[in-house]
Each structure stands twice: as C-alpha cells, then as structure tokens.
CSV table of C-alpha atoms and ligand atoms in Angstrom, one decimal:
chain,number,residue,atom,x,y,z
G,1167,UNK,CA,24.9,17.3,-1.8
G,1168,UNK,CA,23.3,20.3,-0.4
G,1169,UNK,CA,22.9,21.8,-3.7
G,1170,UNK,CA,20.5,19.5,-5.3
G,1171,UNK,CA,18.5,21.0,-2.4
G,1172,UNK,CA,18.9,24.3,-2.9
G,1173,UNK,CA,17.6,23.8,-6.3
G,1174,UNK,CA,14.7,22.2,-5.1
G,1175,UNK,CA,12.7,18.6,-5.8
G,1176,UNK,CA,13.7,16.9,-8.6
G,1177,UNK,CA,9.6,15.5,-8.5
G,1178,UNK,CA,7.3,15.3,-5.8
G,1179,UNK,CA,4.6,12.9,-4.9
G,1180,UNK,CA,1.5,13.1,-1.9
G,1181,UNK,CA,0.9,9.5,-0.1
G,1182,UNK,CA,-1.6,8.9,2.1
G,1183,UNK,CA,-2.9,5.2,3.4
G,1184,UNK,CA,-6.2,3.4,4.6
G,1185,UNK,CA,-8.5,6.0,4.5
G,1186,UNK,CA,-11.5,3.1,4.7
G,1187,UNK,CA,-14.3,5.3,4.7
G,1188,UNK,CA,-18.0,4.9,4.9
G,1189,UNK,CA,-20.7,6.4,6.2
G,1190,UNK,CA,-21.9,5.1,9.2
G,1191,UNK,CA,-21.2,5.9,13.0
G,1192,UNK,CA,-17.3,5.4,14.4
G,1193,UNK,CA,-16.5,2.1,15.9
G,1194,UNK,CA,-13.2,0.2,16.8
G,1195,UNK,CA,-10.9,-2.3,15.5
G,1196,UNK,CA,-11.0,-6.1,15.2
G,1197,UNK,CA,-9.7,-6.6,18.9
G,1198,UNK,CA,-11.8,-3.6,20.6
G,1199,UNK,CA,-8.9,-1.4,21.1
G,1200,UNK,CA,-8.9,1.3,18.9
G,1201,UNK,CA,-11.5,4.0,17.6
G,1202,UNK,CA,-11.7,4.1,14.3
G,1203,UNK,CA,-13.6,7.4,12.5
G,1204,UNK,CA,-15.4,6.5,9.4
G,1205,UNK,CA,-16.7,9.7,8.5
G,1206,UNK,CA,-14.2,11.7,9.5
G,1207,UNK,CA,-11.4,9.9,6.7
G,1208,UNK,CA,-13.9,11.9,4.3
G,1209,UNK,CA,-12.7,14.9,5.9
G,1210,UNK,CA,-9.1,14.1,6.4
G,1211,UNK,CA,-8.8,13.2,3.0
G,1212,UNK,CA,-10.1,16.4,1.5
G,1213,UNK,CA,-7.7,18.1,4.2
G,1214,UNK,CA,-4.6,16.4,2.7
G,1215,UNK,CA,-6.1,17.2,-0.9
G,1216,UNK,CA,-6.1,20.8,-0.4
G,1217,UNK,CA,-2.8,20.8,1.9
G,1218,UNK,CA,-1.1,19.2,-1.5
G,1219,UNK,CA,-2.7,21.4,-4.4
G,1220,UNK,CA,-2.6,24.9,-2.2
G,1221,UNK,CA,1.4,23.9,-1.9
G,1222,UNK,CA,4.1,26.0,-3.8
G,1223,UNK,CA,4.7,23.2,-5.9
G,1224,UNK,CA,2.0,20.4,-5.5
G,1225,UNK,CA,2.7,16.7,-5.5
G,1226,UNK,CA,2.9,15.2,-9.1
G,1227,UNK,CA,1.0,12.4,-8.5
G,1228,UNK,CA,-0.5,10.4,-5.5
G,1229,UNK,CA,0.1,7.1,-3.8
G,1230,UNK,CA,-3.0,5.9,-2.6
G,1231,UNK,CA,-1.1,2.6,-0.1
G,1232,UNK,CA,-4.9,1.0,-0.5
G,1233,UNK,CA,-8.3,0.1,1.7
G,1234,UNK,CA,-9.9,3.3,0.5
G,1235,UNK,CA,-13.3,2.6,2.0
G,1236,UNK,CA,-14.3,-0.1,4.3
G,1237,UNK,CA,-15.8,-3.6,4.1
G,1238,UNK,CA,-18.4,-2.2,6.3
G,1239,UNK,CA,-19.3,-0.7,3.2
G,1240,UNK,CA,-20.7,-3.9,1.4
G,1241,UNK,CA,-23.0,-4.8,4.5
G,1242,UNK,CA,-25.0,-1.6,4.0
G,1243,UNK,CA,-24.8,-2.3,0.0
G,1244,UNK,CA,-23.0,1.4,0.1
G,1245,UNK,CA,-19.8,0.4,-1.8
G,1246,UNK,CA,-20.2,2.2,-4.9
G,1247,UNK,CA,-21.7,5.2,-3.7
G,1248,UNK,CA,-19.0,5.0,-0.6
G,1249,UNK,CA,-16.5,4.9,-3.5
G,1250,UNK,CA,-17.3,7.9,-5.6
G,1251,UNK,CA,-17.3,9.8,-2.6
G,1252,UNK,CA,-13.7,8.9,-1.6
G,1253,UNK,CA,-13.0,9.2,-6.0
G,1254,UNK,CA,-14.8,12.4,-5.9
G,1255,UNK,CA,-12.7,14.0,-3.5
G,1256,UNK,CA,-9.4,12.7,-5.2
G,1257,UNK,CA,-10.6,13.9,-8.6
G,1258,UNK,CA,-11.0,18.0,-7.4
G,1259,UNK,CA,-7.5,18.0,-8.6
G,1260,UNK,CA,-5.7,17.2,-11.6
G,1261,UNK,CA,-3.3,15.2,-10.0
G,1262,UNK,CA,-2.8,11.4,-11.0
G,1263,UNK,CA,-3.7,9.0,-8.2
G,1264,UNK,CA,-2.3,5.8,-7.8
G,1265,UNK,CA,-4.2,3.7,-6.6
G,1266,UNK,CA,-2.7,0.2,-4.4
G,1267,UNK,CA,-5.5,-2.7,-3.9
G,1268,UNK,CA,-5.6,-3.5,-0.4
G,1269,UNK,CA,-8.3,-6.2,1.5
G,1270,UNK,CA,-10.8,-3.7,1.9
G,1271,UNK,CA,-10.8,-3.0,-2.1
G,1272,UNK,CA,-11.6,-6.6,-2.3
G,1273,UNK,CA,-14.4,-7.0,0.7
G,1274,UNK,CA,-16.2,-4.6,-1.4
G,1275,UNK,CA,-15.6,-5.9,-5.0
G,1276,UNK,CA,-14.6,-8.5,-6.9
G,1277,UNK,CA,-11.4,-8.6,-8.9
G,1278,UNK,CA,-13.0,-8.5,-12.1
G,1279,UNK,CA,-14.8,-5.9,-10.7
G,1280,UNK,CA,-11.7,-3.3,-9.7
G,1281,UNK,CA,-10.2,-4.1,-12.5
G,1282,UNK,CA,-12.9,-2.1,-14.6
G,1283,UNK,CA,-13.0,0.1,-11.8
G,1284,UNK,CA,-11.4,4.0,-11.7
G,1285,UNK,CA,-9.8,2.0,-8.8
G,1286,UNK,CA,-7.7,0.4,-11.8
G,1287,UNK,CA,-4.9,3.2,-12.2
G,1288,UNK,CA,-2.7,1.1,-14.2
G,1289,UNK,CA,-3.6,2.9,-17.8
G,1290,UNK,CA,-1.1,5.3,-16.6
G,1291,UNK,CA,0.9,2.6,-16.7
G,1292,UNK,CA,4.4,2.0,-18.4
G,1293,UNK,CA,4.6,-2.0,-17.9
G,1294,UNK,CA,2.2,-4.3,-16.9
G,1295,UNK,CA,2.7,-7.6,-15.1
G,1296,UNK,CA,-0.3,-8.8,-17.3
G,1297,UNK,CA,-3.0,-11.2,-17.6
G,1298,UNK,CA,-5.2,-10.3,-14.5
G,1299,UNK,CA,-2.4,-9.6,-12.2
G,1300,UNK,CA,-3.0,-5.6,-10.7
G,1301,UNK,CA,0.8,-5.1,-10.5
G,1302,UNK,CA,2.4,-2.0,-13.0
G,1303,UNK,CA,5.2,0.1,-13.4
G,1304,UNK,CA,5.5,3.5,-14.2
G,1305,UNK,CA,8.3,6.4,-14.6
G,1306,UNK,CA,7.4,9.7,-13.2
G,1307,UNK,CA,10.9,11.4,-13.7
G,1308,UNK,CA,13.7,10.7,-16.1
G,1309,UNK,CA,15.9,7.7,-14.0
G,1310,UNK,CA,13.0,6.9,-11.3
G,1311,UNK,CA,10.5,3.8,-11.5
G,1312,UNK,CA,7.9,3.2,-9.3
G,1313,UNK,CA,6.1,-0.4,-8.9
G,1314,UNK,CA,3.0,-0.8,-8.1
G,1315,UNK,CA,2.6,-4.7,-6.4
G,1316,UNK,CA,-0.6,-6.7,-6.1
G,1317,UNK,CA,-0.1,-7.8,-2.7
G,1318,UNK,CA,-3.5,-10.3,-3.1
G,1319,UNK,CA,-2.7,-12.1,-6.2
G,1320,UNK,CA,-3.0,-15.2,-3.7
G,1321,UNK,CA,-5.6,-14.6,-2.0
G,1322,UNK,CA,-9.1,-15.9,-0.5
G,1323,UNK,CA,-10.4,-12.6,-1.1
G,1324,UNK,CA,-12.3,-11.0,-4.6
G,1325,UNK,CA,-12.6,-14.4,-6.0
G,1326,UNK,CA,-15.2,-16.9,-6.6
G,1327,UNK,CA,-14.3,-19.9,-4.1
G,1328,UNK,CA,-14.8,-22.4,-7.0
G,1329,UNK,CA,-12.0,-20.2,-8.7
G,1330,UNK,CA,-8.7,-21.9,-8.9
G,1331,UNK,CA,-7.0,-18.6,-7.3
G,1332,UNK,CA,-8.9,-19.2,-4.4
G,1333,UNK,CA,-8.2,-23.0,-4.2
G,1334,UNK,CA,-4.5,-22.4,-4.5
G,1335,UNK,CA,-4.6,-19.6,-2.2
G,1336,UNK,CA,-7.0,-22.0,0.4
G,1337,UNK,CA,-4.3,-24.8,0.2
G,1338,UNK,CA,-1.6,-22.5,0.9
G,1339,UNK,CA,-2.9,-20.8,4.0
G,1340,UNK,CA,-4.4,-24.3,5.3
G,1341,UNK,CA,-0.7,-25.5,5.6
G,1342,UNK,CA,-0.2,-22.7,8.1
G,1343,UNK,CA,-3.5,-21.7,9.8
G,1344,UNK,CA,-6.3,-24.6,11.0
G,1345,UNK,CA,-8.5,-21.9,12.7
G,1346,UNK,CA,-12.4,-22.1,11.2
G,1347,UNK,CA,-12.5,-18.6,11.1
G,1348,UNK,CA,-9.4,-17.7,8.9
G,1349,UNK,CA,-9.3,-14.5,9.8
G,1350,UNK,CA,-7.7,-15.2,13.1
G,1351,UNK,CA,-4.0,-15.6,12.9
G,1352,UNK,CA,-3.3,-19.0,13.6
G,1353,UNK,CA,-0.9,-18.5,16.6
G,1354,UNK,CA,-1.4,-15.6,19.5
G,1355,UNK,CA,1.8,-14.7,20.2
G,1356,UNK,CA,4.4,-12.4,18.4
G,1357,UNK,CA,5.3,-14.4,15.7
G,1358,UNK,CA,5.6,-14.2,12.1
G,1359,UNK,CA,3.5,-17.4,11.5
G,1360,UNK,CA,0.6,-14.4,12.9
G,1361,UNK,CA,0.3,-13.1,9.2
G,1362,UNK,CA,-1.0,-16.4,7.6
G,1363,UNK,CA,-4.9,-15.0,7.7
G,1364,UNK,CA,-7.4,-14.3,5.2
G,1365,UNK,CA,-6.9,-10.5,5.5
G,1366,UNK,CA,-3.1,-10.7,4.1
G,1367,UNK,CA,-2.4,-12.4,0.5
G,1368,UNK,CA,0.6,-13.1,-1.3
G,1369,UNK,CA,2.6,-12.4,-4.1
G,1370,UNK,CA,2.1,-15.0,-7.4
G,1371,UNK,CA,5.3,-16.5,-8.9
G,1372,UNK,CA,4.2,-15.0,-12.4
G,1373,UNK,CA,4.2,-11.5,-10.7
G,1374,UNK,CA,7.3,-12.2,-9.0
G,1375,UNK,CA,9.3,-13.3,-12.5
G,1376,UNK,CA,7.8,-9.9,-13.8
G,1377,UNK,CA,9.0,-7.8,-10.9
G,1378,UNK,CA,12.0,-9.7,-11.4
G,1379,UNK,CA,12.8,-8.7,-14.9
G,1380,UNK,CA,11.7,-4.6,-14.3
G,1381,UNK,CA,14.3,-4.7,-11.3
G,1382,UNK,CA,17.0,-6.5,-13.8
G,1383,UNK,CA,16.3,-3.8,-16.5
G,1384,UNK,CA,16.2,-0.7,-13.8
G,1385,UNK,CA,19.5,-2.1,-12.6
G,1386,UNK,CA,21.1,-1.9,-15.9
G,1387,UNK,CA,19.4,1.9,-16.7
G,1388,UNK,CA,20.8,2.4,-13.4
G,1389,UNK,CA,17.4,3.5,-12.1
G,1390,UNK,CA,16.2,4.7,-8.9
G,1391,UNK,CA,12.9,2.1,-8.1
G,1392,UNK,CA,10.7,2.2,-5.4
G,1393,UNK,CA,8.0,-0.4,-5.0
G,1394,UNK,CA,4.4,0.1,-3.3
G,1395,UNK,CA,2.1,-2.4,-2.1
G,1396,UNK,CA,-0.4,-2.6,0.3
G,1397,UNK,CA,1.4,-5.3,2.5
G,1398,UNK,CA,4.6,-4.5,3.8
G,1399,UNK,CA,7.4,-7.3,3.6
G,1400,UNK,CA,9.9,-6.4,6.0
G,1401,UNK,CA,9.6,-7.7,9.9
G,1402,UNK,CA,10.9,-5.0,11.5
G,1403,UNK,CA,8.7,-2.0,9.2
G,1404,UNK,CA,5.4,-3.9,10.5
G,1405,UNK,CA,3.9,-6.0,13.2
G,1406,UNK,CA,4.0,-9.6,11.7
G,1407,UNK,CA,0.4,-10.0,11.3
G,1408,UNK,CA,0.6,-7.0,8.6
G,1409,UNK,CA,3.1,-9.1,6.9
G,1410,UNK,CA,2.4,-10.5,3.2
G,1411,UNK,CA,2.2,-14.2,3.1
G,1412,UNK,CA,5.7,-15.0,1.1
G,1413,UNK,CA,7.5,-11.7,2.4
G,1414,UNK,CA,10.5,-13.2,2.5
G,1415,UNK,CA,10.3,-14.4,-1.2
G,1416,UNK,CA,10.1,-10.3,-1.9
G,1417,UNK,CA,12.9,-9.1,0.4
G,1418,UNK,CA,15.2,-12.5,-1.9
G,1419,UNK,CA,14.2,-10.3,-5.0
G,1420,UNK,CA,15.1,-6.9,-3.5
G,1421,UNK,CA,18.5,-8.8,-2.4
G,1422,UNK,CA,19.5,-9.5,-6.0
G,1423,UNK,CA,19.0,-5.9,-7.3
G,1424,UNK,CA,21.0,-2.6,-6.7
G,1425,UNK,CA,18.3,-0.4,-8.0
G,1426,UNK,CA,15.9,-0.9,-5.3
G,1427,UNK,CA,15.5,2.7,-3.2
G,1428,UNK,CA,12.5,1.8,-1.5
G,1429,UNK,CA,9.5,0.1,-0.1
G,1430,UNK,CA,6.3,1.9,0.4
G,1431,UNK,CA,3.3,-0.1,1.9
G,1432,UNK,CA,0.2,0.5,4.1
G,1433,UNK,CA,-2.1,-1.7,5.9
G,1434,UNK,CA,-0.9,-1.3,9.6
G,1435,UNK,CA,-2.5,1.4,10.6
G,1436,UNK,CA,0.3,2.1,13.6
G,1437,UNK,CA,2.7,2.4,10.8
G,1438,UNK,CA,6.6,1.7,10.6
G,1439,UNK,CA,9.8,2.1,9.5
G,1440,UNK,CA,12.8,0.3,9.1
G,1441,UNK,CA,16.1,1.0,6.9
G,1442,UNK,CA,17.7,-2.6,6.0
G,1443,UNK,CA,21.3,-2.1,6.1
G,1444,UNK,CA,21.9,-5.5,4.0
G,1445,UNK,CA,20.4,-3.8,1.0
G,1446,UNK,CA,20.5,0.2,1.7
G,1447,UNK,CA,16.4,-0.3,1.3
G,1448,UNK,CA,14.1,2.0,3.2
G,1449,UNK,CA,10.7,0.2,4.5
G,1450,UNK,CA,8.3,2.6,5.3
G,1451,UNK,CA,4.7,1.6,6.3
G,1452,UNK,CA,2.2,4.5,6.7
G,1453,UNK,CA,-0.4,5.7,9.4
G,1454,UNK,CA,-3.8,5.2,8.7
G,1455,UNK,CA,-6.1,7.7,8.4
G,1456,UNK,CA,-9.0,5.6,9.6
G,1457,UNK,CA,-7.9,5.5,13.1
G,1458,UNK,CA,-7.0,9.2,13.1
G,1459,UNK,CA,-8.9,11.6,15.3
G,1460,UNK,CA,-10.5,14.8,13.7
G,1461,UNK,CA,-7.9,17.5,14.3
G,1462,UNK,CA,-4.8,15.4,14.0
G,1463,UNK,CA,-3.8,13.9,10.0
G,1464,UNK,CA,-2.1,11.2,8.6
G,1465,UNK,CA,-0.7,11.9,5.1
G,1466,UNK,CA,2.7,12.7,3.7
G,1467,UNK,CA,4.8,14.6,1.1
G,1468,UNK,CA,7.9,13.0,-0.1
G,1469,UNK,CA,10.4,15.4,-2.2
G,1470,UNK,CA,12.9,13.4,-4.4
G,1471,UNK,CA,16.6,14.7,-4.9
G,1472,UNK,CA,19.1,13.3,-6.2
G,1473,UNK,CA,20.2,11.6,-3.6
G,1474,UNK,CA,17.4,11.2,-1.7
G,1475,UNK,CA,14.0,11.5,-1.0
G,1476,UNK,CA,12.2,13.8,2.0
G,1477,UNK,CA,9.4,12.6,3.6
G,1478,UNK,CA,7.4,16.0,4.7
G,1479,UNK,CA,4.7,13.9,7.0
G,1480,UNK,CA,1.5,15.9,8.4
G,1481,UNK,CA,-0.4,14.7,12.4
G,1482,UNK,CA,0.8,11.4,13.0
G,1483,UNK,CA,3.3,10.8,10.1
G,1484,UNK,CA,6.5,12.0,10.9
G,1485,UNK,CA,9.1,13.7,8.9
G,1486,UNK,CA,12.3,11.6,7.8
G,1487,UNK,CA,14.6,11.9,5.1
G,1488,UNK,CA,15.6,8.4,3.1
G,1489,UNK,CA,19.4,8.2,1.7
G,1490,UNK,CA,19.6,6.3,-1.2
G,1491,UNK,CA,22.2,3.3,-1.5
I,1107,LIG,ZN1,-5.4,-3.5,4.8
C-alpha cells in the first residue's frame, strides 16, 4: 500500500467551508455564543488560496462546502458586490472551484438567480440532475466521481412563497415544527427532530432517483464516488440541527451502493467526523471559516491514492487519513 504513496497523489483537491463573508463589523451567532469575523473570512480565504497554488503540486480543483458570504449581506443591499469579492479572490488562480449552495447562497439570492450566477459551477459538469435541480456530477480522475447535492431542493428558502416548491416545502416542515418563527427548531433538546427549521432543506425525490442511478452506474464502473453537499446526513458527523430534513432517505441510498467513499458537507461550523462501519463511508463535516479567529485557519487539502484519501487540514481542521471500503 505504501507505494502508491511513495509515488505520490493520484489527484488532489483544496476544500474549505462557510466562509460567509461581508463587510461589516464582527458579531456572534444565532444563540450569542460565538464570535463570528466577517471581514476576516476575506483574509482567510486569500490565505488558503495562496497556501494551495504556492504548494509543490496545487489542488486540482476546489470544494467550496457553501454559504460563501452572509445573509447579512442582503440587509445592507451588499450581496453582489460581497460576492465578487469572495469570486475575485477564488478566481487569482486557475483552479476550478466548486461551488455547494448552502442557506446563505439563498438569503442572498434567489434560485433563479444562482443559477445564472458564477456561483453555478455545474458547466463543468459531467451529469446533471436537470430541470432546476443544482445537483451535478463530475469525474476529476480516471475511476473517481464526485457529486455535487442540492441540499435545498425543498426548501422555504430562494423561492417565491406562491411557488409550489415553497408550498410543498411549507407543508413538510409544518408536520414537524409549529414555532411562528421557523427558524427555531421546533424542540430544545438534543434531538434529531432539532433540524426541521427553515435554515436546513431537503433532498427532492427527483434528485434522489438521479443520485440513485449515478451511484448504480459508478457501482458497475467500479468507481470511487464521493458526494458533497452543504448539509451533512449522518447523526453522528453533525449536531442534529445541522442535519438535512430527509437525511435518513440519503444514508438508505448510500446503503444500497458499494461505490460510495465519502460524504463531504459543511454547514456546522464546529465541524465533524464520523466513519459508518455499516457502509465503510467517511462523513466529514468541515470547520467554518467564519467563526475562525485571525491567525488560526480553517481549510483543508485532501490527497487521493489509491486506496485512500489524506486529508492535510490547516488551524482548526485536523489531519486524518480516510480508508476506502
Ligand atoms: Zn449553512
């Protein structure tokens, strides 16, 4: 095994998650308990940007896990401007960016909006789920797929409330949370009935089908897939008010296909990790960069072999290596 090592990466890709910039003074979080740094995710971008192209072999592409600036954003009427900032500083390389939709895309803009947005990365797409779905798949190496999931295909979020998204989406969560303000979790203890809020979204059955057949075809090419989203899906790689609202419907799918490596989200900004034994799956859940000090990072390089892939993480994303199945 150790020679694939010695020969180096097969591919390697930068990943880096809720950067939620804008430019206006630091504040904290929903419940009062953490800072976050607005401006500074300006800076700790363009730290991780140069770390990756000044490297002996620089990352072949980005994941960006999603809330690239934040909602604040649309309050000041700064969203566009916030954006090319964030887009400017991503485009100093060559490198393809990814880019995962997360809730703080969709404070800012509409769906029909991102999706004629740079934010829109699926033209380097290889398959599309279609129609207006923002879910992709794309091969960056001979034998490895990565999908890209549209974790707010149900959502209250991006849509017009006469929409029928948003009334399907609206029905849903009203079966599980009665709160007026839908953006508190409609129980307050640790449980996983916590994620049914308007800041999570779900996964529709037409994107499921789709993800469906790619993992049916990557199992039969005996690929290597590893799926990003903004939401993560497995309890125990989150806290469960991170969780997407049919997680479970996700980790069924994963069940039924060997070719599954591993699952790559964002959106708790404490991060995670959990390796599912039942399926050989990694879930990992990155650090945010929003609620990362200046001096300290929150980015990663992951190295594929192989027979695995080594996660290189920089300040408060740590190093691990992921076996595959
Ligand atoms: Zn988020």
């Amino acid at each position: 095994m150790d020679d694939f090592r010695e020969q180096g990466p097969l591919f390697t890709f930068g990943v880096i998650a809720d950067i939620q910039y804008a430019d206006i003074d630091d504040g904290l979080n929903f419940t009062q308990t953490r800072r976050r740094f607005y401006r500074n995710s300006l800076q700790l971008l363009k730290e991780a940007r140069e770390t990756w192209s000044q490297s002996a072999t620089p990352p072949n592409f980005i994941l960006q896990l999603g809330d690239i600036i934040d909602g604040f954003n649309k309050d000041h009427g700064a969203s566009s401007g916030a954006l090319d900032r964030v887009l400017e500083e991503f485009s100093l390389d060559s490198m393809d960016v990814h880019h995962v939709w997360g809730n703080h895309e969709l404070y800012n803009f509409t769906r029909s909006e991102l999706l004629k947005s740079r934010l829109n990365s699926a033209v380097l797409a290889d398959g599309r789920a279609g129609g207006d779905i923002y879910a992709y798949s794309f091969s960056p190496f001979p034998g490895f797929t990565f999908v890209v999931l549209d974790a707010y295909d149900v959502s209250l979020l991006g849509v017009e409330e006469d929409s029928l998204r948003y009334q399907s989406a609206f029905t849903f969560i009203k079966q599980h949370n009665n709160n007026e303000d839908l953006n508190c979790p409609p129980v307050e203890f640790d449980s996983l009935e916590q994620r049914f809020t308007k800041f999570n979204g779900g996964f529709s059955v037409t994107q499921l089908d789709w993800l469906n057949r790619v993992l049916s075809s990557a199992d039969k090419e005996q690929e290597k897939v590893s799926i990003v989203s903004h939401l993560p899906v497995h309890p125990c790689s989150t806290t469960p008010i991170c969780l997407a609202w049919n997680f479970e419907e996700l980790l069924s799918i994963i069940q039924r296909h060997s070719s599954v490596v591993c699952f790559i989200a964002g959106h708790d900004h404490d991060g995670g990790y959990y390796w599912d034994e039942s399926t050989g799956v990694h879930h990992l859940t990155l650090e945010a960069v929003i609620e990362t000090p200046p001096g300290n990072n929150a980015f990663g390089t992951v190295s594929v072999y192989e027979d695995r892939m080594v996660l290189k993480g920089t300040g408060r994303v740590s190093d691990i290596e992921l076996l595959f199945p």
